[in-house]
PDB file of C-alpha atoms in Angstrom:
ATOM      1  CA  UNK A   1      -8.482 -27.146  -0.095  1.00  0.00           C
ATOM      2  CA  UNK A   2      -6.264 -24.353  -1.684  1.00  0.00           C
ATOM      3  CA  UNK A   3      -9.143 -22.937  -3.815  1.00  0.00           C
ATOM      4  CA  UNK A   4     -11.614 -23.142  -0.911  1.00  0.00           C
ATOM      5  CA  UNK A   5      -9.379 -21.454   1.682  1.00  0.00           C
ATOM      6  CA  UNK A   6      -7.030 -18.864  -0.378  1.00  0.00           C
ATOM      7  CA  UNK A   7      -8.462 -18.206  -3.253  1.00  0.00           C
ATOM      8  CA  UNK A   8     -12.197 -17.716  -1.688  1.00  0.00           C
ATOM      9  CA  UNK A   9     -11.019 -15.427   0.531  1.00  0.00           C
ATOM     10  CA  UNK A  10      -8.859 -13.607  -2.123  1.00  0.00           C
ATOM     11  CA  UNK A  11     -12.247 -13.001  -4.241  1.00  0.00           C
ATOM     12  CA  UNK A  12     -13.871 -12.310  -1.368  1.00  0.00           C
ATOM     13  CA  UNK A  13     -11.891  -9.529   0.192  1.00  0.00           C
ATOM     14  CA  UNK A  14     -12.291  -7.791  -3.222  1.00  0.00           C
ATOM     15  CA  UNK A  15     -16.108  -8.168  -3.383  1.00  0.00           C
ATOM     16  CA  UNK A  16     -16.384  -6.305  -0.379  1.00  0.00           C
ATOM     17  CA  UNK A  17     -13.464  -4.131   1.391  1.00  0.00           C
ATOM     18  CA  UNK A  18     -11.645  -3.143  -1.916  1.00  0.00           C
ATOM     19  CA  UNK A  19     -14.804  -2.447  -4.012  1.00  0.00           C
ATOM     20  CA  UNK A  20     -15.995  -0.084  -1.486  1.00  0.00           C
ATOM     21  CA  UNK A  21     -12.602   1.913  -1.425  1.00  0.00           C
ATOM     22  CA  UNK A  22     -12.945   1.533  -5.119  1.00  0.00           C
ATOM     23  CA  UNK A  23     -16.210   3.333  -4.927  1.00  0.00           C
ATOM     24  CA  UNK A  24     -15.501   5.920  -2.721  1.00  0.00           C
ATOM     25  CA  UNK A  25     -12.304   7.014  -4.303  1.00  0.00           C
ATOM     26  CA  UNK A  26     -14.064   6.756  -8.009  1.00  0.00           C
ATOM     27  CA  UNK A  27     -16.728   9.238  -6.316  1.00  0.00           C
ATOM     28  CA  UNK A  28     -13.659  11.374  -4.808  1.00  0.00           C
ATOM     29  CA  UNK A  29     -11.616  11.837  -8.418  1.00  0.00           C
ATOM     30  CA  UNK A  30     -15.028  12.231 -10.149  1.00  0.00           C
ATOM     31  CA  UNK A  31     -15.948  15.060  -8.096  1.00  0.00           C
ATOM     32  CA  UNK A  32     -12.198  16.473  -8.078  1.00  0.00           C
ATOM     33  CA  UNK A  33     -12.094  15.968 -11.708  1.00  0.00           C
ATOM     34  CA  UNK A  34     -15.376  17.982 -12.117  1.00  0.00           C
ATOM     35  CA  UNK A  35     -14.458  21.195 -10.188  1.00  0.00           C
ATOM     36  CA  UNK A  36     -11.006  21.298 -11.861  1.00  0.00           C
ATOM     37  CA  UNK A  37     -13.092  21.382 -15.304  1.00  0.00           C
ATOM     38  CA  UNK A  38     -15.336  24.604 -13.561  1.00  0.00           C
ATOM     39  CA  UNK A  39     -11.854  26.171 -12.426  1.00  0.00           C
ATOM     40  CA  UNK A  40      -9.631  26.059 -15.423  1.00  0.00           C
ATOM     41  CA  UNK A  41     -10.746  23.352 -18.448  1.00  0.00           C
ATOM     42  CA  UNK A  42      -6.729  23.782 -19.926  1.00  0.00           C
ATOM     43  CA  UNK A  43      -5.272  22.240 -16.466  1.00  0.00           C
ATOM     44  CA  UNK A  44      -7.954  19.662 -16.110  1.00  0.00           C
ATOM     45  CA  UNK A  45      -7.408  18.357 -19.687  1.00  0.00           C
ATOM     46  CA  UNK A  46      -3.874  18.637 -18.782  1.00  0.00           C
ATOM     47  CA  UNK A  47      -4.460  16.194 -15.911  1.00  0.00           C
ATOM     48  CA  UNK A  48      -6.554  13.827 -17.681  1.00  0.00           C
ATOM     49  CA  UNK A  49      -3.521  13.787 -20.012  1.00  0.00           C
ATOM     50  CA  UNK A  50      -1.878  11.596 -17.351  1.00  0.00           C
ATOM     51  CA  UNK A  51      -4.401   8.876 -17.433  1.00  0.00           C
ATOM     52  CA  UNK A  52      -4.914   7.422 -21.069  1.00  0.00           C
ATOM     53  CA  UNK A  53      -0.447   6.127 -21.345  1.00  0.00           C
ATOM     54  CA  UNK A  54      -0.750   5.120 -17.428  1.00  0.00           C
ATOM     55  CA  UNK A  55      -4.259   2.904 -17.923  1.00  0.00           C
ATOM     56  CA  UNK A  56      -2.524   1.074 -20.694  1.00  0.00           C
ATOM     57  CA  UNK A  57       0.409   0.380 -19.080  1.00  0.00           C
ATOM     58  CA  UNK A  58      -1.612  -0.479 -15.854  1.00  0.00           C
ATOM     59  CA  UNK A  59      -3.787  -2.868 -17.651  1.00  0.00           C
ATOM     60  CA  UNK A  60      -0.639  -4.621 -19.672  1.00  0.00           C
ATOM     61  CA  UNK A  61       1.084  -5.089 -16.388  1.00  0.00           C
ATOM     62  CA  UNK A  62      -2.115  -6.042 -14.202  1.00  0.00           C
ATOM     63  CA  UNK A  63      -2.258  -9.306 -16.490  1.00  0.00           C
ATOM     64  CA  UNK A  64       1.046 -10.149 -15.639  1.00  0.00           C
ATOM     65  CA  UNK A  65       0.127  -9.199 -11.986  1.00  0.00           C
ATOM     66  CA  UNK A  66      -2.909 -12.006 -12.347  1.00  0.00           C
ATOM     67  CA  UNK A  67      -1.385 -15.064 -13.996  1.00  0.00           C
ATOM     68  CA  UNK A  68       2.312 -14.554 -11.473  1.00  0.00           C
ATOM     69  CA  UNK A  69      -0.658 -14.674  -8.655  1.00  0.00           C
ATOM     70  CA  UNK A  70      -2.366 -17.828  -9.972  1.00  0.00           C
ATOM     71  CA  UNK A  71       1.318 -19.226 -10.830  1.00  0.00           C
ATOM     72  CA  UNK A  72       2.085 -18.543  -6.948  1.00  0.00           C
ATOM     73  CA  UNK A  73      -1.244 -20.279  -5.735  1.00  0.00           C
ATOM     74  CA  UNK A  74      -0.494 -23.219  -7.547  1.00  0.00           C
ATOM     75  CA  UNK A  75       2.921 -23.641  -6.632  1.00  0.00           C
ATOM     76  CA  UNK A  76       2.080 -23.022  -2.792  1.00  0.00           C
ATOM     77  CA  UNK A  77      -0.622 -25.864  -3.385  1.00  0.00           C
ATOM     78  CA  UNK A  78       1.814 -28.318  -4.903  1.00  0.00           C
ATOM     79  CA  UNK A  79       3.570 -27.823  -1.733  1.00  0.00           C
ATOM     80  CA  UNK A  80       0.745 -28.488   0.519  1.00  0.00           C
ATOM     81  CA  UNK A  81       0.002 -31.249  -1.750  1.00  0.00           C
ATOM     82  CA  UNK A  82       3.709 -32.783  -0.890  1.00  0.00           C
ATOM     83  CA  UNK A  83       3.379 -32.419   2.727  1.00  0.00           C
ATOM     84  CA  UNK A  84       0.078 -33.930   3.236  1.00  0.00           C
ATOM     85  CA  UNK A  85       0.835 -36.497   1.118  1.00  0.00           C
ATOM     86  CA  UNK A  86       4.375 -37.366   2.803  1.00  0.00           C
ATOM     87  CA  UNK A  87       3.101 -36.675   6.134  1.00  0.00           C
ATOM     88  CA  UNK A  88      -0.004 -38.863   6.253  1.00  0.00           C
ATOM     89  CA  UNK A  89       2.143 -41.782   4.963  1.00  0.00           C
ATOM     90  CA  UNK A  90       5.063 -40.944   7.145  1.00  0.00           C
ATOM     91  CA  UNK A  91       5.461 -44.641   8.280  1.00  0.00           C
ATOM     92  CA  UNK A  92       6.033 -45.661   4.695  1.00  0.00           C
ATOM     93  CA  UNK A  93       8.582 -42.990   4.515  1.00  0.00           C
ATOM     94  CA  UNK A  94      10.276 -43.756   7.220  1.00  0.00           C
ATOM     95  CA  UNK A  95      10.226 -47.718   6.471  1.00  0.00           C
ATOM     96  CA  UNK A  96      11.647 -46.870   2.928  1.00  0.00           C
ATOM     97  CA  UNK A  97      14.449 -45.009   4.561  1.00  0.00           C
ATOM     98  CA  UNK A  98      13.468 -42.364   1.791  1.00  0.00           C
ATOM     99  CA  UNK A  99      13.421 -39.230   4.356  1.00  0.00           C
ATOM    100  CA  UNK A 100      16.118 -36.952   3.190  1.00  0.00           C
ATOM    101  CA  UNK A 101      15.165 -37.361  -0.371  1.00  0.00           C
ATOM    102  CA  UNK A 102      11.177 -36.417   0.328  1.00  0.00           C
ATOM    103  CA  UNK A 103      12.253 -33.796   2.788  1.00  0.00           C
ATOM    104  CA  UNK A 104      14.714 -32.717  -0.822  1.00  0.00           C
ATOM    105  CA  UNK A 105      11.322 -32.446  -2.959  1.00  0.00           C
ATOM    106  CA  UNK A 106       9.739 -30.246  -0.304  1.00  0.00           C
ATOM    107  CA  UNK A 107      12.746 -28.289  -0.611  1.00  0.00           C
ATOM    108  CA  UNK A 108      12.878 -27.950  -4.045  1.00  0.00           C
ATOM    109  CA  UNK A 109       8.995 -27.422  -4.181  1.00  0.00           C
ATOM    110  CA  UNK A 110       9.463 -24.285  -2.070  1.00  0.00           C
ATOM    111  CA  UNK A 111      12.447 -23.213  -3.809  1.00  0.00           C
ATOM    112  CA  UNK A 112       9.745 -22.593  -7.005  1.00  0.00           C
ATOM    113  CA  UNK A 113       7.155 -20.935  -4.365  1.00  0.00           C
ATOM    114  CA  UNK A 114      10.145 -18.329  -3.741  1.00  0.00           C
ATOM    115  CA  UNK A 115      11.101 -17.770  -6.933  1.00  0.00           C
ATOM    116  CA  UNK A 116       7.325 -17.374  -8.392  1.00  0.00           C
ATOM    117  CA  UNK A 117       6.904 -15.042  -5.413  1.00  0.00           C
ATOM    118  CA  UNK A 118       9.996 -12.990  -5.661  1.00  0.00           C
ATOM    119  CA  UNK A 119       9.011 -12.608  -9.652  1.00  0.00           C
ATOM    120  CA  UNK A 120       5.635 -11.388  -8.119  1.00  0.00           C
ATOM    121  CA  UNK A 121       6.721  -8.948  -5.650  1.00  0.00           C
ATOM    122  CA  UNK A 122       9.051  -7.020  -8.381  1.00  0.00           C
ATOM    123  CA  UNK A 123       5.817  -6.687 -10.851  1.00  0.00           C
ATOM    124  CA  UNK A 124       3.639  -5.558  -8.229  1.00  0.00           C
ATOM    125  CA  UNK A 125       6.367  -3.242  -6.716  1.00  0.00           C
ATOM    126  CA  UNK A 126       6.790  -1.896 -10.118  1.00  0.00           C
ATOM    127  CA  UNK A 127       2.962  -1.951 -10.661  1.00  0.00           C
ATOM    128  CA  UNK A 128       2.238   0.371  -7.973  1.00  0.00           C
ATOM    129  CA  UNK A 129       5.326   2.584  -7.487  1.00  0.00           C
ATOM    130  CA  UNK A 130       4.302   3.632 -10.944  1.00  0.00           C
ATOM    131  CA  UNK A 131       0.467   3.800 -10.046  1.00  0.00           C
ATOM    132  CA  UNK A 132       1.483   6.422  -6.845  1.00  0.00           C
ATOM    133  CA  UNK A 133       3.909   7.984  -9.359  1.00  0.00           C
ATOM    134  CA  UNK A 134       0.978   8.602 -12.110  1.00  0.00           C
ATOM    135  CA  UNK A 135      -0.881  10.779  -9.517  1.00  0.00           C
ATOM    136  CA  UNK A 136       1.774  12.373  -8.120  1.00  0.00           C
ATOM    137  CA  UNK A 137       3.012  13.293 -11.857  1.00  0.00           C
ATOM    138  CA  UNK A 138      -0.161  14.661 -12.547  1.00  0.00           C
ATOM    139  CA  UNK A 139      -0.087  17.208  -9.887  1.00  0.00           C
ATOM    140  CA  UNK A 140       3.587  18.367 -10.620  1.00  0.00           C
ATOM    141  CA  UNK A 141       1.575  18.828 -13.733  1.00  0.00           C
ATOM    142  CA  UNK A 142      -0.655  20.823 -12.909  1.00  0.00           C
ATOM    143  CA  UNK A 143       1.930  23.114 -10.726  1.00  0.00           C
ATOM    144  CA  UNK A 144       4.109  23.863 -13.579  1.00  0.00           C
ATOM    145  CA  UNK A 145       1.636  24.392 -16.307  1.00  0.00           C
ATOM    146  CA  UNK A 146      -0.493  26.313 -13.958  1.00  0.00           C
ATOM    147  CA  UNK A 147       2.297  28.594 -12.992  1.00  0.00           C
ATOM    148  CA  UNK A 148       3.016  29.422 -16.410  1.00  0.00           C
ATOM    149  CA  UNK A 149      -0.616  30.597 -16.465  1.00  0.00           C
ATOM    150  CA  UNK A 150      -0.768  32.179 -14.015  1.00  0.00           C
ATOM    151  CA  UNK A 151       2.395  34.672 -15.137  1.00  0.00           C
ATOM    152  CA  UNK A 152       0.626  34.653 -18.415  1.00  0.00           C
ATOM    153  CA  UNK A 153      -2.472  36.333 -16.271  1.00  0.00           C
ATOM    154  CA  UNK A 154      -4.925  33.290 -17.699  1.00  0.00           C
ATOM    155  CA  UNK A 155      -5.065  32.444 -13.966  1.00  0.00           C
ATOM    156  CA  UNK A 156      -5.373  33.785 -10.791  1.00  0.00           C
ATOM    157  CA  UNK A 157      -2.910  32.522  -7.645  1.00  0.00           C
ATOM    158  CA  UNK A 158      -6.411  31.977  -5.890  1.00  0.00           C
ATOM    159  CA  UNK A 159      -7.227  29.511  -9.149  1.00  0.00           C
ATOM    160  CA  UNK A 160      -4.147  27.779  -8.960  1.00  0.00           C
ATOM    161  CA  UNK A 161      -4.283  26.988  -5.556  1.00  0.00           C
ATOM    162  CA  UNK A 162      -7.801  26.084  -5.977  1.00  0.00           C
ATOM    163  CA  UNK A 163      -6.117  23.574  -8.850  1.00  0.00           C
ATOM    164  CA  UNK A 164      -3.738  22.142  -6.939  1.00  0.00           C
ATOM    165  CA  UNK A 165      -5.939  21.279  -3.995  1.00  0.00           C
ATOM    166  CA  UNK A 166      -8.201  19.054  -6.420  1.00  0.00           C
ATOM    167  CA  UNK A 167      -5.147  17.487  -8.435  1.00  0.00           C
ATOM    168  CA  UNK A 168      -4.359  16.091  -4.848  1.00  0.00           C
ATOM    169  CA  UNK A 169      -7.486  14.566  -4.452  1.00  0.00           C
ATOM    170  CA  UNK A 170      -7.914  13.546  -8.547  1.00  0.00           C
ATOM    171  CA  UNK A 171      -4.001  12.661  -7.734  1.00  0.00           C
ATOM    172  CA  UNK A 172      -4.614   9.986  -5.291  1.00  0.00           C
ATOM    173  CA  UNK A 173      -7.886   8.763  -6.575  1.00  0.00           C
ATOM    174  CA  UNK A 174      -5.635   7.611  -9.451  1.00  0.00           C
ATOM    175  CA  UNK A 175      -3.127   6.110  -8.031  1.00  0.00           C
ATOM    176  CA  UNK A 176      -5.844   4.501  -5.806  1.00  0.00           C
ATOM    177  CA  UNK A 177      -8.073   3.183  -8.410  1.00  0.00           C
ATOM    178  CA  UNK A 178      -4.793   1.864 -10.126  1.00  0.00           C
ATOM    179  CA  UNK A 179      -4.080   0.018  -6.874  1.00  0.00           C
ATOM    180  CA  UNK A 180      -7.622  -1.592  -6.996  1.00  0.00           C
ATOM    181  CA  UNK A 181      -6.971  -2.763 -10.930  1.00  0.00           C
ATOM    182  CA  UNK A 182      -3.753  -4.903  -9.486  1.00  0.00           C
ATOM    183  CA  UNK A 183      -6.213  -6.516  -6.820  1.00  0.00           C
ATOM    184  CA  UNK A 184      -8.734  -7.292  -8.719  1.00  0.00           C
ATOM    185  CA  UNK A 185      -6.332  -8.649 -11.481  1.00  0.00           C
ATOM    186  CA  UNK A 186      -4.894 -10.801  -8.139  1.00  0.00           C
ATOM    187  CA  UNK A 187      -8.796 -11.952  -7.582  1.00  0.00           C
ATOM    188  CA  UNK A 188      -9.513 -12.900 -11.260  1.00  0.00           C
ATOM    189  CA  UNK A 189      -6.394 -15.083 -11.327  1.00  0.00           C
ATOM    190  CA  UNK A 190      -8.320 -16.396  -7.873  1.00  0.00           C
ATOM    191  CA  UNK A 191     -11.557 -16.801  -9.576  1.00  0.00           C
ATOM    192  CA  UNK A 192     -10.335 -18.278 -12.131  1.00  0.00           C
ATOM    193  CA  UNK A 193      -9.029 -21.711  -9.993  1.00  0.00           C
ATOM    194  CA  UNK A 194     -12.149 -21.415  -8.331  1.00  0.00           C
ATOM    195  CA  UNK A 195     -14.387 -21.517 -11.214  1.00  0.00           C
ATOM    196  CA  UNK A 196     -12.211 -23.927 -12.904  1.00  0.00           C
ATOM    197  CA  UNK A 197     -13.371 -26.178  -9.126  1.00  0.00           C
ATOM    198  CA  UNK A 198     -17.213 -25.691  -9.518  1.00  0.00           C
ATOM    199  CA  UNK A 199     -17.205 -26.636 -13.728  1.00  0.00           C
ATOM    200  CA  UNK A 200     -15.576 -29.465 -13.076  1.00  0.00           C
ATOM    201  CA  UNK A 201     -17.669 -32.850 -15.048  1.00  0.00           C
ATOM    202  CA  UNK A 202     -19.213 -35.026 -12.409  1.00  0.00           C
ATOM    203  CA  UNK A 203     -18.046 -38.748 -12.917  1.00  0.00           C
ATOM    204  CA  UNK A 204     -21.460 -40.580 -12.820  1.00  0.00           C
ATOM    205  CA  UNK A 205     -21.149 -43.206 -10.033  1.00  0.00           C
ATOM    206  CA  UNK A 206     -21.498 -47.154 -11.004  1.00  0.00           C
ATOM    207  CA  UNK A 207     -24.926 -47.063  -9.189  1.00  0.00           C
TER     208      UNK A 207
END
């Protein structure tokens, strides 16, 4: 019920809301990207510097992103599991005298939920305080090289304003398409349970 609730509307949310932001800010950094080459090719390459170390690192930590999100699903299952189980056979519980220990293994069920999810929050926290730092590193970037240039008369002030304008946009087109990497990483890990659901080897009835 987990997979068919949760992790369906996980994938889901990705197929549709996030891929359009993906698409629209992939079409904003291209075209930001592009007029930064006509302006000044030294402070685009520059900016494009930024990208190769901070995709690497994004797609190192987006794994870990993905399997602490399927670790999390499965542990908030095993809890549902508990409860359903316990409360659908409450009167056995109860009968057994066995309350305060079941009540003990919910407990210590959810104890693992928070620590799986506390482990989660710090990587993505990390994840994307670096992914909104990568963009705004690439426009201090820009600033100081592009002040050098423009005492060195390579530049205009009119350029470099020009540059900065579009290392904003290329700025948080990165840091946006970053963001999208760590969701869909979150959805794989989702697809993944689901997938592992629908391949699963019919048992051939008796009949």
């Amino acid at each position: 019920m987990n997979r068919l609730s949760n992790d369906v509307t996980q994938v889901a949310k990705t197929l549709s809301e996030d891929t359009s932001y993906f698409l629209r800010n992939f079409a904003q950094g291209a075209g930001a990207l592009g007029m930064m080459l006509y302006t000044s090719p030294q402070l685009c390459a520059i900016m494009l510097g930024v990208i190769p170390p901070v995709a690497v690192w994004g797609v190192f930590f987006g794994k870990k992103v993905r399997d602490l999100s399927k670790q999390m699903v499965d542990e908030l299952a095993n809890a549902g599991s508990i409860a359903e189980e316990r409360i659908s056979n409450i009167r056995t519980v109860r009968a057994l005298g066995n309350d305060e220990l079941e009540v003990g293994r919910y407990a210590h069920q959810m104890n693992n939920v928070f620590r799986v999810a506390k482990h989660k929050s710090l990587m993505q926290g990390i994840y994307y305080g670096v992914a909104m730092g990568s963009g705004n590193l690439g426009m201090v970037t820009v600033l100081y090289f592009g002040g050098q240039y423009v005492s060195e008369g390579l530049i205009t002030v009119g350029d470099l304003s020009t540059m900065l304008l579009y290392s904003v946009y290329a700025g948080f087109s990165i840091s946006a398409l970053l963001s999208y990497y760590g969701d869909l990483m979150k959805a794989a890990g989702s697809a993944e349970r689901i997938f592992d659901l629908l391949e699963t080897e019919k048992t051939p009835s008796r009949g």
